[in-house]
XYZ file of N, CA and C in Angstrom:
642
model
N 0.845 -1.197 0.000
C 0.000 0.000 0.000
C 0.880 1.247 0.000
N 0.593 2.173 -0.907
C 1.361 3.405 -0.978
C 0.895 4.380 0.108
N 1.680 5.450 0.286
C 1.319 6.454 1.287
C -0.005 7.129 0.937
N -0.215 7.410 -0.341
C -1.466 8.033 -0.771
C -2.657 7.122 -0.498
N -2.506 5.835 -0.793
C -3.593 4.885 -0.516
C -3.856 4.782 0.980
N -2.805 4.842 1.767
C -2.941 4.804 3.219
C -3.748 5.994 3.723
N -3.478 7.181 3.166
C -4.216 8.375 3.573
C -5.680 8.311 3.137
N -5.934 7.784 1.956
C -7.320 7.650 1.501
C -8.092 6.688 2.402
N -7.455 5.619 2.825
C -8.103 4.669 3.729
C -8.389 5.332 5.072
N -7.427 6.113 5.554
C -7.633 6.831 6.805
C -8.795 7.821 6.669
N -8.848 8.546 5.557
C -9.924 9.515 5.351
C -11.289 8.824 5.302
N -11.361 7.673 4.648
C -12.626 6.936 4.590
C -13.113 6.583 5.981
N -12.193 6.074 6.800
C -12.532 5.734 8.178
C -12.914 6.979 8.967
N -12.135 8.034 8.821
C -12.368 9.278 9.552
C -13.731 9.870 9.212
N -14.040 9.955 7.930
C -15.318 10.526 7.510
C -16.486 9.692 8.024
N -16.318 8.353 8.005
C -17.372 7.486 8.511
C -17.659 7.702 9.980
N -16.620 8.043 10.759
C -16.811 8.301 12.193
C -17.435 9.671 12.422
N -16.923 10.699 11.757
C -17.363 12.071 12.028
C -18.788 12.312 11.576
N -19.204 11.687 10.477
C -20.529 11.973 9.945
C -21.647 11.305 10.743
N -21.295 10.324 11.585
C -22.307 9.680 12.419
C -22.796 10.669 13.481
N -24.103 10.921 13.575
C -24.612 11.850 14.589
C -24.208 11.418 15.992
N -23.653 12.336 16.745
C -23.203 12.028 18.096
C -23.081 13.287 18.929
N -22.305 13.189 20.013
C -22.209 14.272 20.974
C -21.673 15.558 20.352
N -20.619 15.469 19.554
C -20.046 16.666 18.942
C -21.043 17.345 18.003
N -21.731 16.532 17.207
C -22.692 17.094 16.266
C -23.844 17.778 16.997
N -24.330 17.155 18.052
C -25.417 17.742 18.830
C -24.967 19.048 19.473
N -23.719 19.079 19.965
C -23.203 20.299 20.590
C -23.144 21.445 19.589
N -22.675 21.164 18.378
C -22.618 22.197 17.341
C -24.020 22.661 16.975
N -24.939 21.730 16.827
C -26.318 22.091 16.495
C -26.939 22.969 17.579
N -26.738 22.564 18.835
C -27.320 23.323 19.938
C -26.785 24.750 19.969
N -25.491 24.903 19.776
C -24.903 26.243 19.781
C -25.356 27.058 18.576
N -25.511 26.417 17.441
C -25.958 27.124 16.249
C -27.389 27.616 16.404
N -28.218 26.799 17.045
C -29.623 27.164 17.213
C -29.813 28.262 18.256
N -29.011 28.236 19.310
C -29.180 29.214 20.380
C -28.384 30.494 20.165
N -27.222 30.382 19.499
C -26.364 31.556 19.345
C -26.098 31.969 17.917
N -26.703 31.256 16.968
C -26.495 31.600 15.569
C -25.289 30.896 14.974
N -25.034 31.217 13.715
C -23.953 30.549 12.993
C -22.587 30.803 13.620
N -22.352 32.019 14.099
C -21.053 32.342 14.691
C -20.776 31.465 15.909
N -21.802 31.252 16.723
C -21.642 30.407 17.905
C -21.393 28.960 17.492
N -22.091 28.505 16.454
C -21.883 27.148 15.973
C -20.491 26.950 15.416
N -19.992 27.958 14.695
C -18.639 27.865 14.154
C -17.596 27.924 15.265
N -17.871 28.680 16.322
C -16.958 28.735 17.464
C -16.894 27.373 18.150
N -18.048 26.727 18.284
C -18.086 25.386 18.869
C -17.310 24.409 17.995
N -17.455 24.550 16.681
C -16.714 23.697 15.752
C -15.213 23.898 15.912
N -14.780 25.154 16.049
C -13.357 25.443 16.232
C -12.836 24.813 17.521
N -13.644 24.840 18.570
C -13.242 24.215 19.824
C -13.072 22.715 19.683
N -13.996 22.075 18.982
C -13.901 20.637 18.751
C -12.662 20.319 17.921
N -12.366 21.167 16.936
C -11.157 20.965 16.123
C -9.899 21.091 16.968
N -9.882 22.055 17.895
C -8.724 22.218 18.775
C -8.531 20.982 19.651
N -9.638 20.454 20.169
C -9.546 19.224 20.950
C -9.028 18.063 20.120
N -9.444 18.005 18.844
C -8.974 16.951 17.958
C -7.473 17.027 17.712
N -6.931 18.250 17.627
C -5.489 18.414 17.437
C -4.730 17.849 18.636
N -5.229 18.111 19.836
C -4.571 17.585 21.034
C -4.645 16.063 21.086
N -5.786 15.512 20.676
C -5.899 14.057 20.596
C -4.838 13.489 19.656
N -4.641 14.171 18.529
C -3.667 13.714 17.546
C -2.252 13.738 18.114
N -1.926 14.783 18.854
C -0.596 14.907 19.434
C -0.289 13.787 20.419
N -1.221 13.503 21.313
C -0.939 12.456 22.305
C -0.890 11.081 21.634
N -1.732 10.857 20.608
C -1.714 9.569 19.931
C -0.403 9.361 19.183
N 0.074 10.406 18.500
C 1.339 10.311 17.771
C 2.502 10.078 18.733
N 2.483 10.743 19.882
C 3.536 10.553 20.876
C 3.543 9.118 21.378
N 2.343 8.578 21.645
C 2.259 7.202 22.125
C 2.803 6.211 21.120
N 2.450 6.385 19.835
C 2.944 5.482 18.797
C 4.458 5.598 18.653
N 4.994 6.820 18.735
C 6.440 7.019 18.628
C 7.174 6.277 19.727
N 6.660 6.360 20.946
C 7.294 5.676 22.079
C 7.261 4.169 21.877
N 6.103 3.665 21.412
C 5.971 2.218 21.200
C 6.937 1.733 20.127
N 7.018 2.464 19.020
C 7.914 2.058 17.935
C 9.373 2.061 18.380
N 9.715 2.967 19.288
C 11.100 3.085 19.749
C 11.439 2.040 20.806
N 10.526 1.813 21.746
C 10.820 0.933 22.876
C 10.419 -0.518 22.639
N 9.228 -0.729 22.081
C 8.733 -2.098 21.902
C 8.161 -2.252 20.493
N 9.011 -2.376 19.471
C 8.519 -2.474 18.096
C 7.561 -3.638 17.882
N 7.763 -4.755 18.622
C 6.925 -5.926 18.436
C 5.474 -5.657 18.832
N 5.264 -4.664 19.692
C 3.914 -4.366 20.168
C 3.078 -3.685 19.090
N 3.738 -3.206 18.055
C 3.038 -2.467 17.005
C 1.964 -3.337 16.344
N 2.313 -4.559 15.973
C 1.352 -5.442 15.312
C 0.211 -5.835 16.242
N 0.518 -5.967 17.546
C -0.527 -6.274 18.519
C -1.546 -5.133 18.568
N -1.035 -3.893 18.592
C -1.934 -2.738 18.600
C -2.722 -2.652 17.299
N -2.091 -3.000 16.201
C -2.784 -2.947 14.911
C -3.986 -3.892 14.915
N -3.767 -5.123 15.368
C -4.855 -6.102 15.390
C -5.926 -5.688 16.409
N -5.472 -5.239 17.582
C -6.424 -4.792 18.592
C -7.245 -3.601 18.117
N -6.578 -2.675 17.425
C -7.276 -1.511 16.902
C -8.286 -1.890 15.841
N -7.913 -2.819 14.976
C -8.846 -3.275 13.938
C -10.069 -3.938 14.566
N -9.838 -4.730 15.612
C -10.956 -5.370 16.311
C -11.880 -4.322 16.942
N -11.287 -3.279 17.511
C -12.075 -2.216 18.128
C -12.913 -1.487 17.077
N -12.303 -1.183 15.929
C -13.029 -0.499 14.855
C -14.169 -1.375 14.351
N -13.905 -2.674 14.177
C -14.949 -3.587 13.723
C -16.092 -3.636 14.731
N -15.747 -3.618 16.027
C -16.783 -3.632 17.062
C -17.657 -2.383 16.974
N -17.037 -1.220 16.764
C -17.809 0.014 16.582
C -18.716 -0.137 15.363
N -18.167 -0.666 14.276
C -18.943 -0.828 13.053
C -20.153 -1.722 13.258
N -19.962 -2.890 13.872
C -21.075 -3.798 14.121
C -22.112 -3.153 15.052
N -21.646 -2.382 16.035
C -22.570 -1.697 16.945
C -23.434 -0.697 16.191
N -22.805 0.036 15.255
C -23.559 1.010 14.468
C -24.551 0.322 13.538
N -24.149 -0.799 12.946
C -25.038 -1.529 12.043
C -26.280 -2.018 12.786
N -26.085 -2.440 14.025
C -27.199 -2.991 14.806
C -28.019 -1.924 15.510
N -27.511 -0.709 15.582
C -28.198 0.334 16.343
C -29.135 1.139 15.461
N -29.934 1.967 16.110
C -30.841 2.884 15.416
C -30.613 4.276 15.985
N -29.642 4.999 15.435
C -29.262 6.310 15.945
C -30.246 7.366 15.484
N -30.792 8.090 16.415
C -31.653 9.221 16.082
C -31.282 10.391 16.972
N -31.646 11.592 16.559
C -31.402 12.795 17.349
C -32.737 13.415 17.697
N -32.988 13.566 18.984
C -34.241 14.160 19.420
C -34.180 15.669 19.390
N -35.232 16.269 19.859
C -35.271 17.725 19.910
C -34.169 18.288 20.775
N -33.666 19.458 20.401
C -32.557 20.091 21.119
C -33.081 21.255 21.934
N -32.784 21.239 23.205
C -33.228 22.299 24.091
C -32.476 23.583 23.798
N -33.193 24.640 23.617
C -32.559 25.915 23.307
C -31.600 26.377 24.369
N -32.016 26.315 25.621
C -31.131 26.693 26.717
C -30.683 28.135 26.642
N -29.607 28.424 27.346
C -29.073 29.782 27.359
C -28.085 30.003 26.238
N -27.992 31.211 25.802
C -27.083 31.545 24.709
C -25.686 31.749 25.256
N -24.677 31.132 24.606
C -23.293 31.239 25.036
C -22.550 32.237 24.170
N -21.518 32.851 24.761
C -20.658 33.719 23.963
C -19.821 32.855 23.030
N -19.176 33.499 22.059
C -18.359 32.739 21.119
C -17.196 32.053 21.833
N -16.579 32.780 22.782
C -15.469 32.181 23.522
C -15.951 31.000 24.356
N -17.120 31.160 24.985
C -17.661 30.066 25.792
C -17.992 28.859 24.914
N -18.503 29.103 23.716
C -18.803 28.010 22.786
C -17.523 27.291 22.382
N -16.475 28.076 22.109
C -15.181 27.477 21.744
C -14.637 26.651 22.899
N -14.643 27.228 24.095
C -14.084 26.543 25.265
C -14.848 25.252 25.561
N -16.170 25.319 25.515
C -16.955 24.126 25.801
C -16.802 23.072 24.702
N -16.625 23.536 23.452
C -16.380 22.589 22.363
C -15.087 21.825 22.578
N -14.028 22.541 22.977
C -12.743 21.886 23.243
C -12.860 20.906 24.410
N -13.544 21.330 25.471
C -13.714 20.455 26.632
C -14.552 19.231 26.291
N -15.590 19.436 25.470
C -16.423 18.310 25.053
C -15.586 17.267 24.328
N -14.692 17.742 23.464
C -13.812 16.834 22.725
C -12.800 16.154 23.647
N -12.177 16.934 24.521
C -11.113 16.403 25.372
C -11.632 15.466 26.461
N -12.886 15.637 26.882
C -13.427 14.825 27.967
C -14.182 13.596 27.459
N -14.145 13.365 26.172
C -14.853 12.222 25.598
C -13.944 10.988 25.640
N -14.217 10.013 26.506
C -13.330 8.845 26.614
C -13.274 8.020 25.334
N -14.364 8.026 24.562
C -14.366 7.259 23.322
C -13.363 7.828 22.322
N -13.138 9.132 22.386
C -12.170 9.745 21.477
C -10.765 9.229 21.765
N -10.431 9.078 23.048
C -9.110 8.568 23.399
C -8.943 7.126 22.915
N -9.956 6.308 23.121
C -9.893 4.929 22.672
C -9.781 4.857 21.153
N -10.534 5.718 20.475
C -10.513 5.713 19.016
C -9.132 6.084 18.493
N -8.531 7.111 19.059
C -7.216 7.538 18.593
C -6.153 6.481 18.849
N -6.219 5.822 19.989
C -5.248 4.776 20.292
C -5.437 3.567 19.383
N -6.682 3.334 18.976
C -6.956 2.182 18.121
C -6.619 2.471 16.663
N -6.870 3.682 16.215
C -6.723 4.014 14.800
C -5.291 4.348 14.423
N -4.623 5.165 15.200
C -3.317 5.686 14.795
C -2.256 4.636 14.520
N -2.155 3.572 15.337
C -1.117 2.576 15.038
C -1.275 1.933 13.669
N -2.465 1.989 13.104
C -2.704 1.353 11.817
C -2.289 2.225 10.633
N -2.155 3.519 10.854
C -1.901 4.426 9.746
C -0.582 5.197 9.863
N 0.024 5.203 11.040
C 1.350 5.796 11.194
C 2.382 4.692 11.007
N 2.960 4.621 9.829
C 3.839 3.507 9.492
C 5.263 4.001 9.243
N 6.254 3.331 9.831
C 7.659 3.781 9.709
C 8.129 3.907 8.269
N 7.632 3.076 7.376
C 8.115 3.126 5.989
C 7.691 4.390 5.255
N 6.773 5.152 5.828
C 6.310 6.376 5.188
C 7.010 7.629 5.729
N 8.041 7.441 6.542
C 8.791 8.588 7.035
C 8.566 8.841 8.511
N 9.058 9.986 9.016
C 8.918 10.311 10.441
C 7.464 10.306 10.899
N 7.236 9.760 12.084
C 5.877 9.672 12.613
C 5.249 11.053 12.758
N 6.060 12.040 13.175
C 5.494 13.369 13.428
C 5.008 14.039 12.144
N 5.730 13.833 11.038
C 5.268 14.431 9.787
C 3.978 13.770 9.307
N 3.869 12.451 9.486
C 2.635 11.762 9.136
C 1.489 12.222 10.021
N 1.773 12.384 11.329
C 0.743 12.821 12.264
C 0.253 14.223 11.922
N 1.151 15.085 11.469
C 0.749 16.453 11.111
C -0.225 16.447 9.935
N 0.060 15.603 8.947
C -0.836 15.498 7.794
C -2.204 14.976 8.232
N -2.202 13.969 9.082
C -3.460 13.382 9.547
C -4.226 14.345 10.434
N -3.510 15.145 11.219
C -4.176 16.158 12.043
C -4.889 17.179 11.170
N -4.244 17.587 10.074
C -4.886 18.517 9.140
C -6.107 17.886 8.497
N -6.032 16.604 8.189
C -7.176 15.911 7.607
C -8.347 15.848 8.586
N -8.031 15.577 9.853
C -9.076 15.532 10.878
C -9.748 16.894 11.014
N -8.918 17.938 11.128
C -9.455 19.291 11.298
C -10.291 19.705 10.085
N -9.801 19.397 8.873
C -10.527 19.779 7.660
C -11.860 19.042 7.558
N -11.873 17.767 7.938
C -13.112 16.993 7.872
C -14.105 17.480 8.913
N -13.626 17.781 10.126
C -14.512 18.335 11.152
C -15.082 19.678 10.712
N -14.234 20.505 10.105
C -14.697 21.814 9.643
C -15.759 21.660 8.557
N -15.528 20.726 7.635
C -16.482 20.529 6.546
C -17.825 20.021 7.060
N -17.793 19.040 7.968
C -19.038 18.431 8.454
C -19.728 19.322 9.487
N -19.006 19.645 10.558
C -19.628 20.429 11.629
C -19.806 21.897 11.240
N -18.787 22.445 10.546
C -18.914 23.825 10.100
C -20.040 23.984 9.097
N -20.155 23.025 8.179
C -21.261 23.073 7.229
C -22.597 22.973 7.917
N -22.653 22.154 8.963
C -23.895 22.020 9.724
C -24.219 23.312 10.462
N -23.193 23.983 10.972
C -23.413 25.255 11.670
C -23.934 26.323 10.716
N -23.433 26.336 9.491
C -23.862 27.329 8.512
C -25.302 27.096 8.063
N -25.713 25.852 8.127
C -27.091 25.530 7.742
C -27.837 25.005 8.963
N -27.679 25.713 10.078
C -28.158 25.219 11.371
C -29.625 24.831 11.366
N -30.486 25.735 10.940
C -31.911 25.460 10.981
C -32.293 24.273 10.130
N -31.828 24.262 8.901
C -32.149 23.154 8.003
C -31.530 21.853 8.479
N -30.292 21.931 8.972
C -29.626 20.732 9.459
C -30.350 20.141 10.651
N -30.800 20.988 11.538
C -31.513 20.516 12.728
C -32.835 19.877 12.328
N -33.580 20.542 11.452
C -34.874 20.009 11.030
C -34.714 18.659 10.335
N -33.642 18.516 9.542
C -33.422 17.264 8.828
C -33.109 16.126 9.795
N -32.166 16.387 10.729
C -31.741 15.329 11.633
C -32.825 14.940 12.629
N -33.563 15.945 13.119
C -34.610 15.653 14.091
C -35.847 15.081 13.407
N -36.181 15.603 12.227
C -37.404 15.187 11.550
C -37.247 13.995 10.639
N -36.035 13.495 10.452
C -35.817 12.355 9.554
C -35.046 11.259 10.279
N -35.689 10.585 11.247
C -34.972 9.536 11.990
C -34.482 8.418 11.094
N -35.229 8.126 10.024
C -34.789 7.074 9.109
C -33.468 7.411 8.448
N -33.283 8.697 8.129
C -32.039 9.110 7.478
C -30.856 8.969 8.420
N -31.024 9.354 9.687
C -29.913 9.244 10.633
C -29.582 7.777 10.922
N -30.614 6.927 10.972
C -30.362 5.491 11.152
C -29.559 4.956 9.977
N -29.934 5.358 8.759
C -29.223 4.905 7.563
C -27.779 5.389 7.575
N -27.558 6.660 7.956
C -26.200 7.197 8.039
C -25.351 6.362 8.993
N -25.911 6.064 10.163
C -25.168 5.279 11.153
C -24.834 3.890 10.658
N -25.767 3.234 9.978
C -25.542 1.862 9.534
C -24.567 1.803 8.354
N -24.656 2.763 7.457
C -23.701 2.808 6.348
C -22.296 3.064 6.890
N -22.186 4.000 7.838
C -20.887 4.269 8.441
C -20.353 3.034 9.153
N -21.234 2.285 9.825
C -20.817 1.057 10.492
C -20.267 0.041 9.513
N -20.925 -0.107 8.356
C -20.437 -1.027 7.338
C -19.066 -0.596 6.822
N -18.881 0.717 6.646
C -17.583 1.238 6.198
C -16.499 0.879 7.205
N -16.800 1.031 8.492
C -15.800 0.746 9.525
C -15.421 -0.734 9.531
N -16.393 -1.616 9.376
C -16.109 -3.049 9.345
C -15.212 -3.388 8.159
N -15.521 -2.818 6.993
C -14.712 -3.074 5.798
C -13.281 -2.546 5.964
N -13.157 -1.353 6.552
C -11.822 -0.790 6.772
C -11.035 -1.649 7.760
N -11.686 -2.129 8.809
C -11.007 -2.989 9.784
C -10.497 -4.267 9.116
N -11.336 -4.866 8.265
C -10.927 -6.089 7.568
C -9.756 -5.813 6.630
N -9.818 -4.698 5.916
C -8.734 -4.343 4.998
C -7.441 -4.069 5.760
N -7.553 -3.458 6.928
C -6.379 -3.153 7.738
C -5.675 -4.432 8.195
N -6.457 -5.390 8.676
C -5.872 -6.664 9.109
C -5.221 -7.376 7.934
N -5.881 -7.337 6.776
C -5.325 -7.989 5.589
C -4.007 -7.348 5.177
N -3.967 -6.019 5.170
C -2.730 -5.308 4.817
C -1.626 -5.614 5.832
N -1.983 -5.688 7.122
C -0.995 -6.016 8.145
C -0.454 -7.421 7.972
N -1.316 -8.354 7.596
C -0.887 -9.739 7.372
C 0.043 -9.823 6.182
N -0.294 -9.093 5.105
C 0.567 -9.071 3.910
C 1.941 -8.499 4.264
N 1.930 -7.387 5.042
C 3.187 -6.773 5.437
C 4.043 -7.691 6.284
N 3.397 -8.416 7.211
C 4.145 -9.333 8.066
C 4.717 -10.483 7.254
N 3.954 -10.951 6.260
C 4.426 -12.056 5.429
C 5.632 -11.626 4.588
N 5.606 -10.388 4.113
C 6.739 -9.895 3.329
C 7.959 -9.658 4.201
N 7.674 -9.244 5.503
C 8.786 -8.996 6.393
C 9.462 -10.278 6.830
């Protein structure tokens, strides 16, 4: 697998995770509805900032593992693939819907940004996801881990901006669609789950091929 193919596979997995309605999406919607587009975009920026920090700690962890215990890399790869497949099967079997969003109090732009970052940083699933995903896509043959991590961090931020920022710009319509179309959100979740299962299978296959060549 080339570096470009590796990045495309990572993007497919990343997009499948971000587009699934969840806590971050609801937070952006709530801020957009109560404080307008600017508040929604501020919340999106906060979530992006939290994502950058997640990327930094994940890259540091992989660097340490590659330096101290190289043999553990394949164990993490298989474990991460199993975790991704489990998320995928859970999404396929679930029926994700978004209920009505309470207007609540209006937050300032700074408060929206700060709470967005905290929402991202305090999400335990995000830590598990980063630890499971990164070992599969940060590969020594593609150069320094930090340069690869920087590219992936930009991809994460750009995808979050496109999905959440786009939702903030179309707050009213986005909210009406997600709340009023439960079938659509269920379909989004199940399609994303299928994508995750396929990516997990492809990751294990690529790892097996690499080990056989090594």
